[in-house]
Amino acid sequence: MQILLLFLIFHFIGDFIVQTENHCEQKKKRLSINILHSFLYSLSILLATIWFASIWQSLLIVVSIGISHFLIDLTKIKLDKLTKNQSFKFLLFLFDQFLHIGILFFISRFFNELNSLGLSLIDTIRDFIGHDISLQRIAVIILTYIIALTPSSIFVRHFFSFINRQEMECLDNLEAEHLSQAEKIELEKKQIEKRMGSVIGMLERLVIITLGIMGLYTSIALVITAKSIARFKQLENKDFAEKYLVGTLLSLLIAILLILLIRIF
C-alpha cells in the first residue's frame, strides 16, 4: 500500500501539477509535446521509485511507464479527435486515468518494503514533523492535498462539459488571431473567470480538508457561506446559480471523500 501511495502522489504531480493547460492543448497538435510530457512524467515516477527500488529496477520501471504513458495518451488524443460527444470524452478521460493508475497498481504489487534511501527519507520526515507517524499516514495526507488541487479542478471542468454537452472552450493562438477585438476581450474575461473559479475551488477544498483533519466539521459551513456571500448578486441569474450549486456541491463532495480517505488510513 505504501508503494502504491508513493506512485499515486507522483502520478498526480507528473500528470496534472507539472503539466500546464497550454501543454495539455499543444499535446493534441504536436507529437513532440506529448513526448516531452511523457519524459517529465517519467522523471516524476523516478522520484517515487527511489524510495523502494534499486537503480536498475528504477530505470526499468521508469522506461516502461514512460512508454506506456506516451502510448495511452497518444491513443486518447486520437480517439478524442474522432468525436465531439462530451459523454464519450468524459469517459475517455476517466478511462485514461484508470489505465495509468492500473499500471502503477500492477507494478506496486512486486515491491513490499522501502530501500535504505527510503527508510532514511522517512526518518528525516519524522524528525522534521516531530511525531512517530507512519509513511502510509504521511503519504495519504499528501495525496489528498495534491488531488484537491489541479486534478480535482480538471475533473470538475470535464464534468461540467459532460453535463452541459458542450465543447470545452480551448482556442490556440492561431484561432484567437481571427477573433475581433471585442471577441478577444470577451474570451479573455471568460478565461480569467474560469481560472479564478478553479483557484477558488482549490482553496475551498484545501480549507475543507484541513478543517476535516482538525475535526472542525461545523466550520466547513463558514467556507460555503463565505463563498455564497461573494457570489450573492450573481446568484440572481438562474443559469449561474445552477452552475454554482453543481460546482460547489461537487467540490464539497470531493473534499468530503478525501477526508474519508484520510480517516480510513
CSV table of C-alpha atoms in Angstrom, one decimal:
chain,number,residue,atom,x,y,z
A,1,MET,CA,0.0,0.0,0.0
A,2,GLN,CA,2.8,2.4,0.8
A,3,ILE,CA,4.4,1.8,-2.6
A,4,LEU,CA,1.1,2.4,-4.4
A,5,LEU,CA,0.6,5.6,-2.4
A,6,LEU,CA,4.0,6.9,-3.4
A,7,PHE,CA,3.2,6.1,-7.1
A,8,LEU,CA,-0.1,7.9,-6.9
A,9,ILE,CA,1.4,11.0,-5.3
A,10,PHE,CA,4.0,11.4,-8.1
A,11,HIS,CA,1.4,10.3,-10.8
A,12,PHE,CA,-0.8,13.2,-10.0
A,13,ILE,CA,2.2,15.6,-9.7
A,14,GLY,CA,3.5,14.5,-13.1
A,15,ASP,CA,0.2,14.2,-14.9
A,16,PHE,CA,-1.6,17.2,-13.5
A,17,ILE,CA,0.6,19.6,-11.5
A,18,VAL,CA,3.6,19.6,-13.8
A,19,GLN,CA,1.5,19.6,-17.0
A,20,THR,CA,0.2,23.1,-17.8
A,21,GLU,CA,-3.1,23.7,-19.5
A,22,ASN,CA,-1.2,25.0,-22.5
A,23,HIS,CA,0.9,21.8,-22.7
A,24,CYS,CA,-2.3,19.8,-22.5
A,25,GLU,CA,-3.7,21.6,-25.5
A,26,GLN,CA,-0.5,21.6,-27.5
A,27,LYS,CA,-0.1,17.9,-26.9
A,28,LYS,CA,-3.1,17.3,-29.1
A,29,LYS,CA,-1.4,19.1,-32.0
A,30,ARG,CA,2.3,18.3,-31.6
A,31,LEU,CA,3.8,14.9,-31.0
A,32,SER,CA,6.9,16.5,-29.5
A,33,ILE,CA,4.9,18.0,-26.7
A,34,ASN,CA,3.4,14.5,-25.9
A,35,ILE,CA,6.9,13.1,-25.8
A,36,LEU,CA,8.1,15.9,-23.5
A,37,HIS,CA,5.1,15.3,-21.2
A,38,SER,CA,5.8,11.6,-21.0
A,39,PHE,CA,9.5,12.3,-20.3
A,40,LEU,CA,8.6,14.7,-17.4
A,41,TYR,CA,6.0,12.3,-16.1
A,42,SER,CA,8.7,9.5,-16.1
A,43,LEU,CA,11.0,11.8,-14.1
A,44,SER,CA,8.2,12.3,-11.6
A,45,ILE,CA,7.7,8.5,-11.3
A,46,LEU,CA,11.5,8.2,-10.8
A,47,LEU,CA,11.1,10.2,-7.6
A,48,ALA,CA,8.7,7.5,-6.4
A,49,THR,CA,10.9,4.5,-7.3
A,50,ILE,CA,14.0,5.7,-5.5
A,51,TRP,CA,12.1,5.0,-2.2
A,52,PHE,CA,11.9,1.3,-2.8
A,53,ALA,CA,13.7,0.1,-5.9
A,54,SER,CA,17.3,-0.4,-6.9
A,55,ILE,CA,18.9,1.7,-9.7
A,56,TRP,CA,18.3,-0.8,-12.4
A,57,GLN,CA,14.8,-1.6,-11.2
A,58,SER,CA,14.0,2.2,-11.2
A,59,LEU,CA,15.3,2.6,-14.7
A,60,LEU,CA,13.3,-0.4,-16.0
A,61,ILE,CA,10.1,0.9,-14.3
A,62,VAL,CA,10.6,4.5,-15.5
A,63,VAL,CA,11.2,3.4,-19.1
A,64,SER,CA,8.3,1.0,-19.1
A,65,ILE,CA,5.9,3.6,-17.6
A,66,GLY,CA,7.1,6.4,-19.8
A,67,ILE,CA,6.5,4.3,-22.9
A,68,SER,CA,3.1,3.1,-21.7
A,69,HIS,CA,2.1,6.6,-20.7
A,70,PHE,CA,3.0,8.0,-24.1
A,71,LEU,CA,1.0,5.3,-25.9
A,72,ILE,CA,-2.0,5.7,-23.7
A,73,ASP,CA,-2.0,9.5,-24.1
A,74,LEU,CA,-1.5,9.2,-27.9
A,75,THR,CA,-4.4,6.8,-28.2
A,76,LYS,CA,-6.6,9.1,-26.1
A,77,ILE,CA,-5.8,12.1,-28.2
A,78,LYS,CA,-6.6,10.2,-31.5
A,79,LEU,CA,-9.9,8.9,-30.0
A,80,ASP,CA,-10.7,12.4,-28.6
A,81,LYS,CA,-10.4,13.9,-32.1
A,82,LEU,CA,-12.9,11.4,-33.6
A,83,THR,CA,-15.9,12.8,-31.8
A,84,LYS,CA,-17.3,15.9,-30.1
A,85,ASN,CA,-19.6,13.8,-27.9
A,86,GLN,CA,-18.9,15.1,-24.4
A,87,SER,CA,-20.1,11.9,-22.7
A,88,PHE,CA,-17.5,9.9,-24.6
A,89,LYS,CA,-14.8,12.5,-23.9
A,90,PHE,CA,-15.6,12.4,-20.2
A,91,LEU,CA,-15.5,8.6,-20.1
A,92,LEU,CA,-12.3,8.7,-22.1
A,93,PHE,CA,-10.7,11.0,-19.5
A,94,LEU,CA,-11.7,8.6,-16.7
A,95,PHE,CA,-10.5,5.5,-18.6
A,96,ASP,CA,-7.2,7.2,-19.4
A,97,GLN,CA,-6.6,7.8,-15.7
A,98,PHE,CA,-7.8,4.2,-14.9
A,99,LEU,CA,-5.2,2.8,-17.2
A,100,HIS,CA,-2.4,4.9,-15.9
A,101,ILE,CA,-3.2,4.1,-12.3
A,102,GLY,CA,-3.9,0.4,-13.1
A,103,ILE,CA,-0.3,0.1,-14.4
A,104,LEU,CA,1.1,1.7,-11.3
A,105,PHE,CA,-1.0,-0.6,-9.1
A,106,PHE,CA,0.3,-3.7,-11.1
A,107,ILE,CA,3.9,-2.7,-10.6
A,108,SER,CA,3.5,-1.8,-7.0
A,109,ARG,CA,2.5,-5.5,-6.3
A,110,PHE,CA,6.1,-6.5,-6.9
A,111,PHE,CA,7.5,-4.4,-4.1
A,112,ASN,CA,6.8,-4.6,-0.4
A,113,GLU,CA,9.5,-2.7,1.5
A,114,LEU,CA,11.4,0.6,1.3
A,115,ASN,CA,15.1,0.5,0.5
A,116,SER,CA,17.8,2.1,2.6
A,117,LEU,CA,17.3,5.5,1.0
A,118,GLY,CA,13.5,5.3,1.5
A,119,LEU,CA,14.0,4.4,5.2
A,120,SER,CA,16.4,7.3,5.6
A,121,LEU,CA,14.0,9.7,4.0
A,122,ILE,CA,11.1,8.7,6.2
A,123,ASP,CA,13.2,9.0,9.3
A,124,THR,CA,14.1,12.6,8.2
A,125,ILE,CA,10.5,13.4,7.7
A,126,ARG,CA,9.6,12.0,11.1
A,127,ASP,CA,12.4,14.1,12.7
A,128,PHE,CA,11.1,17.2,10.9
A,129,ILE,CA,7.5,16.6,12.0
A,130,GLY,CA,8.4,15.6,15.5
A,131,HIS,CA,6.0,12.7,15.6
A,132,ASP,CA,6.3,8.9,15.2
A,133,ILE,CA,3.9,8.9,12.2
A,134,SER,CA,3.8,6.1,9.6
A,135,LEU,CA,4.8,6.6,6.0
A,136,GLN,CA,1.3,5.5,4.9
A,137,ARG,CA,-0.3,8.2,7.0
A,138,ILE,CA,2.0,10.9,5.7
A,139,ALA,CA,1.5,9.7,2.1
A,140,VAL,CA,-2.3,9.7,2.4
A,141,ILE,CA,-2.4,13.2,3.7
A,142,ILE,CA,0.0,14.5,1.0
A,143,LEU,CA,-2.0,12.6,-1.7
A,144,THR,CA,-5.3,14.1,-0.6
A,145,TYR,CA,-3.9,17.7,-0.7
A,146,ILE,CA,-2.5,17.1,-4.2
A,147,ILE,CA,-5.7,15.6,-5.5
A,148,ALA,CA,-7.6,18.6,-4.1
A,149,LEU,CA,-5.6,20.9,-6.4
A,150,THR,CA,-5.3,20.6,-10.2
A,151,PRO,CA,-6.6,17.0,-10.5
A,152,SER,CA,-10.0,17.9,-8.9
A,153,SER,CA,-10.2,21.2,-10.9
A,154,ILE,CA,-9.7,19.3,-14.2
A,155,PHE,CA,-12.2,16.7,-13.2
A,156,VAL,CA,-14.8,19.3,-12.3
A,157,ARG,CA,-14.2,21.1,-15.7
A,158,HIS,CA,-14.7,17.8,-17.6
A,159,PHE,CA,-17.8,17.0,-15.5
A,160,PHE,CA,-19.3,20.4,-16.4
A,161,SER,CA,-18.6,19.8,-20.0
A,162,PHE,CA,-20.2,16.4,-19.7
A,163,ILE,CA,-23.5,17.6,-18.1
A,164,ASN,CA,-23.8,20.6,-20.4
A,165,ARG,CA,-23.0,18.5,-23.5
A,166,GLN,CA,-20.9,21.5,-24.8
A,167,GLU,CA,-17.5,21.5,-26.3
A,168,MET,CA,-14.8,22.8,-23.9
A,169,GLU,CA,-13.6,26.2,-24.9
A,170,CYS,CA,-10.0,25.9,-25.9
A,171,LEU,CA,-8.6,28.2,-28.6
A,172,ASP,CA,-4.9,28.2,-29.5
A,173,ASN,CA,-3.1,31.4,-30.6
A,174,LEU,CA,-3.8,30.9,-34.3
A,175,GLU,CA,-7.6,30.6,-33.7
A,176,ALA,CA,-7.6,33.6,-31.4
A,177,GLU,CA,-6.0,35.8,-34.1
A,178,HIS,CA,-9.1,35.5,-36.2
A,179,LEU,CA,-11.4,36.9,-33.5
A,180,SER,CA,-12.4,40.6,-33.4
A,181,GLN,CA,-11.1,42.8,-30.6
A,182,ALA,CA,-14.4,42.6,-28.7
A,183,GLU,CA,-14.5,38.8,-29.0
A,184,LYS,CA,-10.9,38.6,-27.8
A,185,ILE,CA,-11.8,40.7,-24.7
A,186,GLU,CA,-14.8,38.6,-24.0
A,187,LEU,CA,-12.8,35.4,-24.4
A,188,GLU,CA,-10.1,36.8,-22.1
A,189,LYS,CA,-12.8,37.6,-19.5
A,190,LYS,CA,-14.2,34.1,-19.6
A,191,GLN,CA,-10.7,32.6,-19.3
A,192,ILE,CA,-9.9,34.8,-16.3
A,193,GLU,CA,-13.3,33.8,-14.7
A,194,LYS,CA,-12.5,30.1,-15.2
A,195,ARG,CA,-9.0,30.5,-13.8
A,196,MET,CA,-10.4,32.4,-10.7
A,197,GLY,CA,-13.1,29.8,-10.3
A,198,SER,CA,-10.5,27.0,-10.4
A,199,VAL,CA,-8.4,28.8,-7.8
A,200,ILE,CA,-11.4,29.4,-5.5
A,201,GLY,CA,-12.4,25.7,-5.9
A,202,MET,CA,-8.8,24.6,-5.0
A,203,LEU,CA,-8.7,26.8,-1.9
A,204,GLU,CA,-12.1,25.7,-0.9
A,205,ARG,CA,-11.2,22.1,-1.0
A,206,LEU,CA,-7.9,22.7,0.8
A,207,VAL,CA,-9.6,24.6,3.6
A,208,ILE,CA,-12.3,22.0,4.0
A,209,ILE,CA,-9.8,19.1,4.1
A,210,THR,CA,-7.7,21.0,6.7
A,211,LEU,CA,-10.7,21.6,8.9
A,212,GLY,CA,-11.7,18.0,8.5
A,213,ILE,CA,-8.2,16.8,9.7
A,214,MET,CA,-8.6,19.2,12.7
A,215,GLY,CA,-12.0,17.8,13.4
A,216,LEU,CA,-13.7,21.3,12.9
A,217,TYR,CA,-16.5,20.0,10.8
A,218,THR,CA,-19.0,22.7,11.7
A,219,SER,CA,-16.6,25.3,10.5
A,220,ILE,CA,-16.9,23.9,7.0
A,221,ALA,CA,-20.3,25.6,6.7
A,222,LEU,CA,-18.5,29.0,7.1
A,223,VAL,CA,-16.4,28.3,4.0
A,224,ILE,CA,-19.6,27.6,1.9
A,225,THR,CA,-21.3,30.7,3.4
A,226,ALA,CA,-18.3,33.0,2.6
A,227,LYS,CA,-18.3,31.7,-1.0
A,228,SER,CA,-22.0,32.3,-1.4
A,229,ILE,CA,-21.8,35.8,0.0
A,230,ALA,CA,-19.1,36.7,-2.5
A,231,ARG,CA,-21.4,35.5,-5.3
A,232,PHE,CA,-24.7,36.8,-3.9
A,233,LYS,CA,-25.6,39.2,-6.7
A,234,GLN,CA,-24.7,36.7,-9.4
A,235,LEU,CA,-27.0,34.1,-7.8
A,236,GLU,CA,-30.0,36.0,-9.1
A,237,ASN,CA,-29.1,34.6,-12.5
A,238,LYS,CA,-30.7,31.2,-12.7
A,239,ASP,CA,-28.2,29.7,-15.1
A,240,PHE,CA,-25.3,30.9,-12.9
A,241,ALA,CA,-27.0,29.8,-9.7
A,242,GLU,CA,-27.4,26.2,-11.1
A,243,LYS,CA,-23.8,26.0,-12.2
A,244,TYR,CA,-22.6,27.5,-8.9
A,245,LEU,CA,-24.7,24.9,-7.0
A,246,VAL,CA,-23.4,22.0,-9.0
A,247,GLY,CA,-19.8,23.2,-8.8
A,248,THR,CA,-20.0,23.8,-5.1
A,249,LEU,CA,-21.6,20.5,-4.3
A,250,LEU,CA,-19.2,18.6,-6.5
A,251,SER,CA,-16.2,20.4,-4.9
A,252,LEU,CA,-17.6,19.7,-1.4
A,253,LEU,CA,-18.2,16.0,-2.3
A,254,ILE,CA,-14.6,15.6,-3.5
A,255,ALA,CA,-13.3,17.3,-0.3
A,256,ILE,CA,-15.5,15.0,1.9
A,257,LEU,CA,-14.4,11.9,0.1
A,258,LEU,CA,-10.7,13.0,0.6
A,259,ILE,CA,-11.4,13.5,4.3
A,260,LEU,CA,-12.9,10.0,4.5
A,261,LEU,CA,-9.8,8.7,2.7
A,262,ILE,CA,-7.6,10.2,5.5
A,263,ARG,CA,-9.8,8.8,8.2
A,264,ILE,CA,-9.8,5.3,6.7
A,265,PHE,CA,-6.0,5.2,6.6
